[in-house]
Coordinates of C-alpha atoms and ligand atoms in Angstrom, one line a residue:
M1 CA -97.2 78.2 17.1
D2 CA -96.2 81.0 18.9
K3 CA -98.0 84.7 19.3
F4 CA -97.0 88.3 20.1
V5 CA -99.5 89.8 21.9
I6 CA -98.7 94.0 21.4
R7 CA -100.1 96.8 22.9
G8 CA -99.7 100.3 21.2
G9 CA -99.0 103.4 21.9
N10 CA -95.6 103.8 23.9
P11 CA -92.8 105.9 22.2
L12 CA -89.5 103.9 22.0
V13 CA -86.7 105.7 23.8
G14 CA -83.3 103.9 25.2
T15 CA -80.8 101.7 23.2
V16 CA -81.3 98.9 21.2
R17 CA -78.4 96.8 20.4
V18 CA -78.1 95.3 16.7
S19 CA -77.1 91.3 16.2
G20 CA -75.0 90.0 13.6
A21 CA -76.5 89.9 10.2
K22 CA -77.9 86.5 9.2
N23 CA -77.8 87.0 5.6
S24 CA -73.9 87.4 5.9
A25 CA -73.6 84.3 8.6
L26 CA -75.5 81.7 6.3
P27 CA -73.0 82.3 3.1
C28 CA -70.4 82.3 5.6
M29 CA -71.2 79.2 7.5
A30 CA -71.5 77.4 3.6
A31 CA -68.1 78.7 3.2
A32 CA -66.5 76.1 6.1
I33 CA -67.5 73.1 3.4
L34 CA -64.6 74.6 1.5
T35 CA -62.0 73.4 4.3
G36 CA -61.1 70.2 6.2
D37 CA -59.8 72.7 9.0
E38 CA -62.1 74.4 11.6
V39 CA -63.8 77.8 10.9
T40 CA -64.9 80.1 13.8
L41 CA -67.5 82.3 13.2
E42 CA -68.5 85.3 15.7
N43 CA -71.4 87.6 16.2
I44 CA -73.6 84.9 14.9
P45 CA -77.5 85.3 15.6
Q46 CA -79.4 83.6 17.5
V47 CA -82.3 83.2 14.9
R48 CA -83.9 80.3 13.4
D49 CA -82.2 80.4 9.6
I50 CA -78.9 79.6 11.8
D51 CA -80.3 76.8 13.2
T52 CA -81.5 75.0 10.2
E53 CA -78.1 76.0 8.2
R54 CA -76.5 74.0 11.2
R55 CA -79.0 71.2 10.5
L56 CA -78.0 71.0 7.0
L57 CA -74.4 70.9 7.5
E58 CA -74.5 68.6 10.0
S59 CA -76.8 66.3 7.7
M60 CA -73.8 66.2 5.5
G61 CA -71.7 65.2 7.9
A62 CA -70.0 68.4 9.4
E63 CA -69.6 69.0 13.2
V64 CA -71.1 72.1 13.9
Q65 CA -70.7 73.8 17.6
L66 CA -73.0 76.1 18.6
G67 CA -71.4 78.1 21.4
Y68 CA -73.6 78.4 25.1
G69 CA -73.3 81.1 27.7
R70 CA -70.6 84.1 27.1
A71 CA -70.0 82.4 23.8
Q72 CA -73.6 81.9 22.5
H73 CA -72.6 83.7 19.3
R74 CA -70.1 81.9 18.1
T75 CA -70.0 78.6 16.1
T76 CA -67.3 76.4 14.9
I77 CA -67.6 74.5 12.1
N78 CA -65.4 71.2 11.1
C79 CA -66.1 69.9 7.4
R80 CA -63.3 67.2 7.7
T81 CA -65.6 64.8 6.6
L82 CA -68.7 65.0 4.6
S83 CA -70.1 61.8 4.2
D84 CA -72.9 63.3 2.5
P85 CA -73.0 66.0 -0.1
V86 CA -76.9 66.7 -0.6
A87 CA -79.4 69.1 0.7
K88 CA -82.5 67.4 1.4
Y89 CA -86.0 68.8 0.3
E90 CA -87.0 68.9 3.9
I91 CA -84.4 71.4 4.5
V92 CA -84.1 73.4 1.4
K93 CA -87.9 73.9 1.0
T94 CA -88.0 75.8 4.9
M95 CA -84.8 77.9 3.8
R96 CA -83.8 78.6 0.0
A97 CA -80.6 80.1 1.4
S98 CA -79.8 76.3 1.3
S99 CA -78.9 76.5 -2.0
L100 CA -75.8 78.4 -1.0
V101 CA -74.0 75.0 -0.3
L102 CA -74.0 74.4 -4.3
G103 CA -71.2 75.8 -5.4
P104 CA -69.0 74.9 -2.3
L105 CA -70.2 71.4 -2.6
V106 CA -68.7 70.9 -6.3
A107 CA -65.4 72.8 -5.5
R108 CA -64.7 70.9 -2.6
M109 CA -66.2 67.3 -3.0
G110 CA -66.8 67.7 -6.9
L111 CA -70.3 66.5 -6.6
A112 CA -73.2 67.9 -4.9
R113 CA -76.7 67.1 -4.5
V114 CA -79.1 70.2 -4.0
A115 CA -82.8 69.9 -3.8
M116 CA -84.7 72.9 -5.9
P117 CA -85.8 75.4 -4.1
G118 CA -89.5 75.7 -5.9
G119 CA -91.7 78.9 -5.3
C120 CA -91.7 80.8 -2.2
A121 CA -94.2 83.3 -0.4
I122 CA -92.4 86.5 -2.1
G123 CA -92.5 84.8 -5.6
G124 CA -91.0 82.5 -8.0
R125 CA -87.0 81.8 -6.7
P126 CA -85.5 80.6 -9.6
I127 CA -81.7 79.4 -9.1
D128 CA -80.6 79.4 -12.8
L129 CA -78.1 81.8 -12.4
H130 CA -76.3 79.5 -9.8
I131 CA -76.3 76.7 -12.3
K132 CA -75.1 78.4 -15.6
G133 CA -72.4 79.8 -13.7
L134 CA -71.1 76.2 -12.4
E135 CA -71.7 75.0 -15.8
K136 CA -69.6 77.5 -17.4
M137 CA -66.9 76.5 -14.9
G138 CA -67.0 73.4 -16.3
A139 CA -69.6 71.4 -14.0
T140 CA -72.1 69.2 -15.6
L141 CA -75.5 69.8 -13.7
V142 CA -78.3 67.6 -14.4
Q143 CA -81.8 68.3 -12.8
E144 CA -83.7 65.2 -12.0
H145 CA -86.5 63.8 -9.3
G146 CA -86.3 67.4 -7.7
Y147 CA -82.6 67.7 -7.3
I148 CA -79.9 69.6 -9.1
E149 CA -77.1 67.1 -9.3
A150 CA -73.4 68.8 -9.9
R151 CA -70.4 67.3 -11.0
A152 CA -66.8 68.4 -11.7
D153 CA -63.1 67.0 -11.4
R154 CA -61.8 70.2 -10.8
L155 CA -63.7 73.7 -11.4
A156 CA -62.1 75.7 -14.0
G157 CA -62.1 79.5 -13.9
A158 CA -64.4 81.4 -15.9
H159 CA -65.9 84.7 -17.1
I160 CA -69.2 85.0 -16.0
V161 CA -71.5 88.1 -16.6
F162 CA -74.5 87.5 -14.7
D163 CA -78.0 88.2 -16.6
K164 CA -79.7 89.6 -13.2
I165 CA -78.0 91.0 -10.0
T166 CA -78.4 88.1 -7.5
V167 CA -76.9 88.1 -4.1
T168 CA -76.4 84.4 -3.1
G169 CA -75.9 84.1 -6.7
T170 CA -72.7 86.1 -6.5
E171 CA -71.9 84.3 -3.1
D172 CA -72.2 80.8 -4.4
L173 CA -69.8 81.4 -7.6
L174 CA -67.9 83.3 -5.3
M175 CA -67.3 79.7 -3.1
A176 CA -66.9 77.8 -6.4
A177 CA -64.5 80.3 -7.7
V178 CA -61.9 80.0 -4.8
L179 CA -60.8 76.5 -5.6
A180 CA -61.2 76.5 -9.0
E181 CA -58.0 76.0 -11.3
G182 CA -57.3 79.8 -12.6
E183 CA -58.8 83.3 -12.5
T184 CA -62.4 84.2 -12.6
L185 CA -63.9 87.0 -13.7
M186 CA -67.4 87.6 -12.2
E187 CA -69.3 91.1 -13.6
N188 CA -72.6 92.2 -12.6
C189 CA -71.7 91.3 -9.3
A190 CA -74.2 92.2 -6.1
R191 CA -72.7 94.7 -4.3
E192 CA -74.6 94.0 -1.2
P193 CA -72.4 94.2 1.8
E194 CA -72.9 90.3 2.9
V195 CA -70.7 89.7 -0.3
G196 CA -68.0 91.6 0.9
D197 CA -68.6 89.9 4.0
L198 CA -68.1 86.7 3.1
A199 CA -65.3 87.7 1.0
G200 CA -63.5 88.8 4.3
L201 CA -63.6 85.4 5.2
L202 CA -62.6 83.6 1.9
K203 CA -59.5 85.7 2.5
A204 CA -59.2 84.6 5.7
M205 CA -59.0 81.2 4.8
G206 CA -56.6 81.8 1.9
A207 CA -58.6 82.5 -0.9
K208 CA -57.2 85.3 -3.7
I209 CA -60.1 87.7 -4.0
E210 CA -60.4 91.4 -5.6
G211 CA -63.1 93.5 -6.0
A212 CA -66.1 92.2 -3.6
G213 CA -68.4 94.6 -2.7
T214 CA -68.2 95.8 -6.1
S215 CA -69.7 94.6 -9.7
T216 CA -66.9 93.4 -10.8
I217 CA -64.8 90.3 -8.8
K218 CA -61.8 88.4 -9.7
V219 CA -60.9 85.5 -8.3
Q220 CA -57.3 83.6 -8.8
G221 CA -58.3 79.8 -7.3
V222 CA -55.9 78.2 -4.7
T223 CA -56.0 74.3 -4.5
R224 CA -56.4 74.3 -0.5
L225 CA -58.1 76.7 2.0
H226 CA -57.7 76.7 5.5
G227 CA -59.3 77.6 8.7
A228 CA -59.9 80.8 10.2
K229 CA -61.9 83.0 12.3
H230 CA -64.1 85.3 11.1
R231 CA -66.6 88.0 12.9
I232 CA -70.2 88.6 11.4
N233 CA -70.7 92.2 10.4
P234 CA -73.9 93.5 12.1
D235 CA -77.1 93.6 10.4
R236 CA -78.3 96.2 8.4
I237 CA -82.1 95.1 7.9
E238 CA -82.3 94.7 11.5
A239 CA -80.6 98.1 12.2
G240 CA -83.1 99.6 9.5
T241 CA -86.2 98.1 11.5
F242 CA -85.3 99.4 14.4
L243 CA -84.7 102.8 12.7
V244 CA -88.2 102.4 11.6
A245 CA -89.9 101.6 15.1
G246 CA -88.1 104.6 16.9
A247 CA -89.5 107.1 14.1
I248 CA -93.0 105.5 14.2
T249 CA -93.4 105.5 17.7
G250 CA -92.5 109.2 17.8
G251 CA -89.9 107.7 19.9
D252 CA -86.0 108.9 20.6
L253 CA -84.2 105.2 20.1
I254 CA -80.3 105.1 19.8
V255 CA -79.7 101.7 18.1
A256 CA -76.1 100.4 19.1
N257 CA -73.8 98.1 17.3
C258 CA -74.7 98.6 13.9
N259 CA -72.8 99.9 10.9
A260 CA -74.2 103.0 9.8
S261 CA -71.9 103.1 6.4
N262 CA -74.5 100.7 5.3
L263 CA -77.7 102.2 5.8
G264 CA -77.5 105.3 3.9
A265 CA -80.5 104.7 1.5
V266 CA -82.9 103.9 5.0
I267 CA -81.3 106.9 6.8
S268 CA -82.2 109.4 4.1
K269 CA -85.3 108.0 3.5
L270 CA -86.0 108.5 7.0
E271 CA -84.9 112.1 6.6
E272 CA -87.1 112.9 4.1
A273 CA -90.3 111.4 5.9
G274 CA -89.5 113.5 8.5
A275 CA -87.5 111.8 11.3
R276 CA -84.4 113.4 12.7
V277 CA -81.4 110.9 12.5
D278 CA -78.0 111.7 13.8
I279 CA -75.1 109.3 13.4
L280 CA -72.8 109.4 16.7
G281 CA -70.4 107.1 15.4
H282 CA -69.2 104.5 12.7
D283 CA -71.3 102.0 14.7
T284 CA -74.4 104.1 16.4
V285 CA -77.3 105.7 15.4
R286 CA -80.0 107.7 16.7
V287 CA -83.7 108.4 15.7
R288 CA -86.0 110.8 16.8
A289 CA -89.2 112.0 15.3
D290 CA -91.3 114.3 17.4
S291 CA -93.6 116.1 14.3
Q292 CA -95.9 114.6 12.1
L293 CA -94.0 112.1 9.4
R294 CA -94.6 113.4 6.1
A295 CA -95.0 110.9 2.7
A296 CA -91.8 110.0 0.7
D297 CA -91.7 107.2 -2.4
I298 CA -89.6 104.6 -2.0
S299 CA -88.6 102.1 -4.9
T300 CA -86.6 98.8 -3.7
E301 CA -83.2 98.7 -5.9
E302 CA -80.1 96.5 -5.1
Y303 CA -77.6 97.6 -2.7
P304 CA -77.0 100.8 -2.3
G305 CA -80.5 101.4 -3.1
F306 CA -83.4 100.9 -0.9
P307 CA -83.2 97.3 0.2
T308 CA -86.4 95.1 -0.9
D309 CA -85.9 93.7 2.7
M310 CA -86.6 97.1 4.1
Q311 CA -89.9 97.5 2.0
A312 CA -92.5 96.3 4.4
Q313 CA -91.3 98.1 7.4
Y314 CA -91.2 101.2 5.5
M315 CA -94.6 100.4 4.2
A316 CA -95.9 100.1 7.9
L317 CA -94.0 103.7 8.3
A318 CA -95.9 105.3 5.4
T319 CA -99.3 104.6 6.8
Q320 CA -98.2 107.1 9.7
S321 CA -97.1 109.9 7.0
E322 CA -99.3 112.3 5.8
G323 CA -99.4 112.3 2.2
A324 CA -99.3 109.7 -0.4
S325 CA -96.6 107.6 -0.6
Q326 CA -95.5 105.6 -3.6
V327 CA -94.0 102.0 -2.5
K328 CA -92.3 100.6 -5.6
E329 CA -91.2 96.7 -5.3
N330 CA -88.5 95.8 -8.2
I331 CA -86.8 93.0 -7.0
F332 CA -89.6 90.3 -6.2
E333 CA -92.8 90.2 -7.8
N334 CA -94.9 89.2 -5.1
R335 CA -93.7 91.0 -2.0
F336 CA -96.8 92.8 -0.6
M337 CA -98.3 89.9 1.5
H338 CA -98.4 92.5 4.3
V339 CA -100.4 94.7 2.4
Q340 CA -103.7 93.0 3.4
E341 CA -102.8 92.6 7.2
L342 CA -102.1 96.1 7.2
V343 CA -105.6 97.2 5.5
R344 CA -107.5 95.3 8.1
M345 CA -105.7 97.3 10.9
G346 CA -106.9 100.5 9.0
A347 CA -104.4 101.4 6.8
N348 CA -105.3 103.1 3.5
I349 CA -103.2 101.2 0.3
K350 CA -103.9 100.5 -2.7
V351 CA -101.8 98.4 -5.0
E352 CA -101.4 98.2 -8.8
G353 CA -98.6 95.6 -10.4
R354 CA -95.4 96.5 -8.6
T355 CA -96.8 99.8 -6.8
A356 CA -98.3 100.4 -3.4
T357 CA -100.0 103.6 -2.8
V358 CA -100.4 104.2 1.1
R359 CA -102.4 107.2 2.0
G360 CA -101.7 108.5 5.4
P361 CA -102.0 109.5 8.7
A362 CA -104.6 106.1 9.1
R363 CA -105.4 105.3 12.4
L364 CA -104.5 102.1 13.1
S365 CA -106.6 99.9 15.2
A366 CA -105.1 96.9 16.7
T367 CA -106.8 93.2 15.6
A368 CA -105.4 89.6 15.2
V369 CA -103.3 89.4 12.0
M370 CA -101.4 86.5 10.6
C371 CA -97.7 86.8 9.8
S372 CA -96.8 85.7 6.3
D373 CA -93.3 85.9 5.6
L374 CA -90.0 87.2 7.6
R375 CA -90.0 91.1 6.7
A376 CA -93.9 91.2 6.3
S377 CA -94.1 90.0 10.1
A378 CA -91.6 92.9 11.3
S379 CA -93.9 95.3 9.1
L380 CA -97.3 94.2 11.2
V381 CA -95.1 94.4 14.7
L382 CA -94.3 98.1 13.5
A383 CA -98.0 98.7 12.8
A384 CA -98.9 97.0 16.3
L385 CA -96.8 99.5 18.2
V386 CA -98.6 102.3 16.8
A387 CA -102.2 100.6 16.9
D388 CA -105.1 101.3 19.4
G389 CA -105.7 98.7 21.6
E390 CA -104.0 95.3 21.9
S391 CA -103.1 93.2 18.8
I392 CA -102.3 89.4 18.3
L393 CA -99.8 88.5 15.5
D394 CA -100.0 84.8 14.7
R395 CA -97.2 82.6 13.0
V396 CA -94.7 84.6 14.6
Y397 CA -92.2 81.7 13.9
H398 CA -91.3 83.7 10.5
M399 CA -90.0 86.5 12.7
D400 CA -87.9 83.9 14.5
R401 CA -86.2 83.2 11.1
G402 CA -84.4 86.6 11.2
Y403 CA -85.0 88.5 14.4
E404 CA -83.2 87.5 17.5
R405 CA -85.0 88.0 20.4
I406 CA -86.9 90.7 19.3
E407 CA -89.7 91.0 21.6
E408 CA -87.1 91.3 24.7
K409 CA -85.1 93.9 22.4
L410 CA -88.4 96.0 21.6
R411 CA -89.6 95.4 25.6
G412 CA -86.0 96.7 26.3
V413 CA -86.7 100.4 25.0
G414 CA -90.7 100.6 26.5
A415 CA -92.7 98.7 23.7
Q416 CA -95.5 96.7 25.3
I417 CA -94.8 93.2 23.5
R418 CA -95.2 89.6 24.9
R419 CA -94.8 86.4 23.4
M420 CA -97.6 83.8 24.0
G421 CA -96.4 80.2 23.2
N422 CA -99.5 77.8 22.5
V423 CA -98.1 74.2 22.9
F424 CA -100.8 72.4 22.1
A425 CA -101.5 73.7 18.3
A426 CA -99.9 71.7 15.8
R427 CA -96.3 72.0 14.4
E428 CA -96.9 73.8 11.2
E429 CA -93.7 74.0 8.7
P430 CA -92.9 77.5 7.9
A431 CA -93.4 78.7 4.3
M432 CA -90.2 79.6 2.9
A433 CA -89.4 83.4 2.2
E434 CA -86.3 85.1 1.5
Ligands
LIG501 C1 -81.1 87.7 -0.9 C2 -81.5 87.8 0.5 C3 -82.4 88.3 0.6 C4 -83.0 89.7 -0.3 C5 -82.7 89.3 -1.6 C6 -82.4 90.7 -2.4 C7 -79.9 86.6 1.5 C8 -79.8 84.8 2.5 N1 -81.0 86.4 1.4 O1 -82.1 86.5 -1.4 O2 -83.0 88.4 1.8 O3 -84.5 90.1 -0.2 O4 -81.1 89.0 -1.5 O5 -81.9 91.5 -1.7 O6 -79.0 86.8 1.2 N2 -83.2 85.6 -9.8 C9 -83.2 84.9 -10.8 N3 -82.1 84.0 -11.1 C10 -81.3 83.5 -10.1 C11 -81.4 84.2 -9.1 C12 -82.5 85.3 -8.9 O7 -84.1 85.1 -11.7 O8 -80.4 82.4 -10.1 C13 -84.0 86.6 -9.4 C14 -84.8 86.5 -8.0 O9 -85.7 85.8 -8.5 C15 -85.2 87.9 -7.8 C16 -83.3 88.6 -8.3 O10 -83.2 87.7 -8.9 O11 -86.0 88.2 -8.6 C17 -82.9 89.0 -6.9 O12 -83.0 87.7 -6.3 P1 -81.7 87.4 -4.9 O13 -80.5 88.6 -5.4 O14 -81.1 86.1 -5.7 O15 -82.3 87.4 -3.8 P2 -81.7 86.1 -2.6 O16 -80.1 85.9 -2.6 O17 -82.0 84.9 -3.0

C-alpha cells in the first residue's frame, strides 16, 4: 500500500490547477446508461472512483474508453448493449455512488439489480429515498440476498417530495424521470452544483428539465435520449482543499481552473479566519495568509452552505487558528474519524456529539498517521504540511479515490511530499466513504 511522506514547514507558493469534479463525473458516467448512443465526457478526473465506475459499467456490458496522452481526461461510453443490468456487491461495497445506476437502469432496461451499499466509514448510508422515489414512479422493488431488484415496463412521472435532501438521490431520480412517461415534479431536491452539471449533460442528450440546481425540478419525460458531448465542471472540493492548503501554510497560492462562484461558503469562512482571498476571475482564486489565523466556527449544511466534504480539511486549519473553533457536522453521523489522528499530531480537539471544539494554535509534530476516508486523508495531508518534522501517511488509497496526482500538484507549489509504494504489502480493499 502506498504511503505519503510529508515534511512540514514550507509555505505553498505558485499556481495549482484543479481537475474535474469526481462527484459530477460519477453521475454523468451513469447517465450514459440512458442511451444506446455514444456519450463523451471531458475533464474527467483521473482518480480511482472513476476507474471503479468504469469497471461497473463494463461489468454490465458497456464499452468504456478512457483516453490516453493528450486526451487523458476524456472518456467515451457506449451502452448500446447492456447484457447484465447488475451492480455487483464487489463493486458497490467500495464505492457507494454505484447506487447511481439504479434509476438509469430501470428507466432504460426496465430492470436493475443493485447491491445494497450497507454502512461505511462515515456512518449509515441508506438509499431508502432512491427506492421510495422509484416506487412512486411505478417501479416494483424487492430486496433480497443483499440486492435491490427494481422492475418497471415504463416508469411514470410522479410528484416526489424528498423527506431529506440527498445529492445522489436527486441525481438518481432525475435520471429515472427523464425517460418516464409524463411529468415528474421533484421537491426538496439537492441544490449542489453537481446536480446542475448532470442536468446539463441530460439536456444535451435531449432531456427536458427545468429548475436543476434549485430545490424544485420539473421533468417532461421523453421516449428516447441521444448521444452527447459534455465537459465536467471543476471540482469545488479539490479547489477548497487547495485554498485551505494555501492558508494553513501561510502561503500565496493561486488556485486555477476552478469555479469561484460555487466556493462561496469556503471562501467566506477562510476570510473570517483571517486569510486574504481574491477572486481573480471566474475560474481563478488567490489565497494568502500572512498573519496569525483566528478561530471561526463552521456548521456543515447542504449547498450553498459549508460542505461536509470540506469539514475535515477545515478542522486541520482550525488547529492553527487562535482561539476555540466549533466544528459542527450536520450531514453525516460519524464524520470525525480524522480527529484522533490530528490529536496524535498534537491538536487540541474535543468532540461532543456532532460538535468538535478545536483550540489553537497547536504546535503539530510529525508522526505516522492512518487515513480513514477520502476527506480525512486530505485533512491529514494539510496537517502534515505544517507539522514539525516528517509525517508518514498510511492508506493513501483513500486519497487516490478523489484527488488526482495530489502529491505532484502540491510538490509543484513547494510542498515536500513524496509517495512511497510498498509493493510487498498485501492488497487491502478500501473502506467505502462518500
Ligand atoms: C454526496 C456526495 C458526498 C457528499 C454528500 C453530502 C457524491 C458521489 N457524493 O453523497 O461526497 O459528502 O453528497 O454532500 O456525490 N440519506 C438518507 N436516505 C437516502 C439518501 C441519503 O437518509 O436515501 C441521508 C444520508 O445518510 C446522509 C444525508 O442523507 O445523512 C445526505 O446524504 P446524501 O446527500 O445522499 O449523500 P450522497 O449523495 O451519498
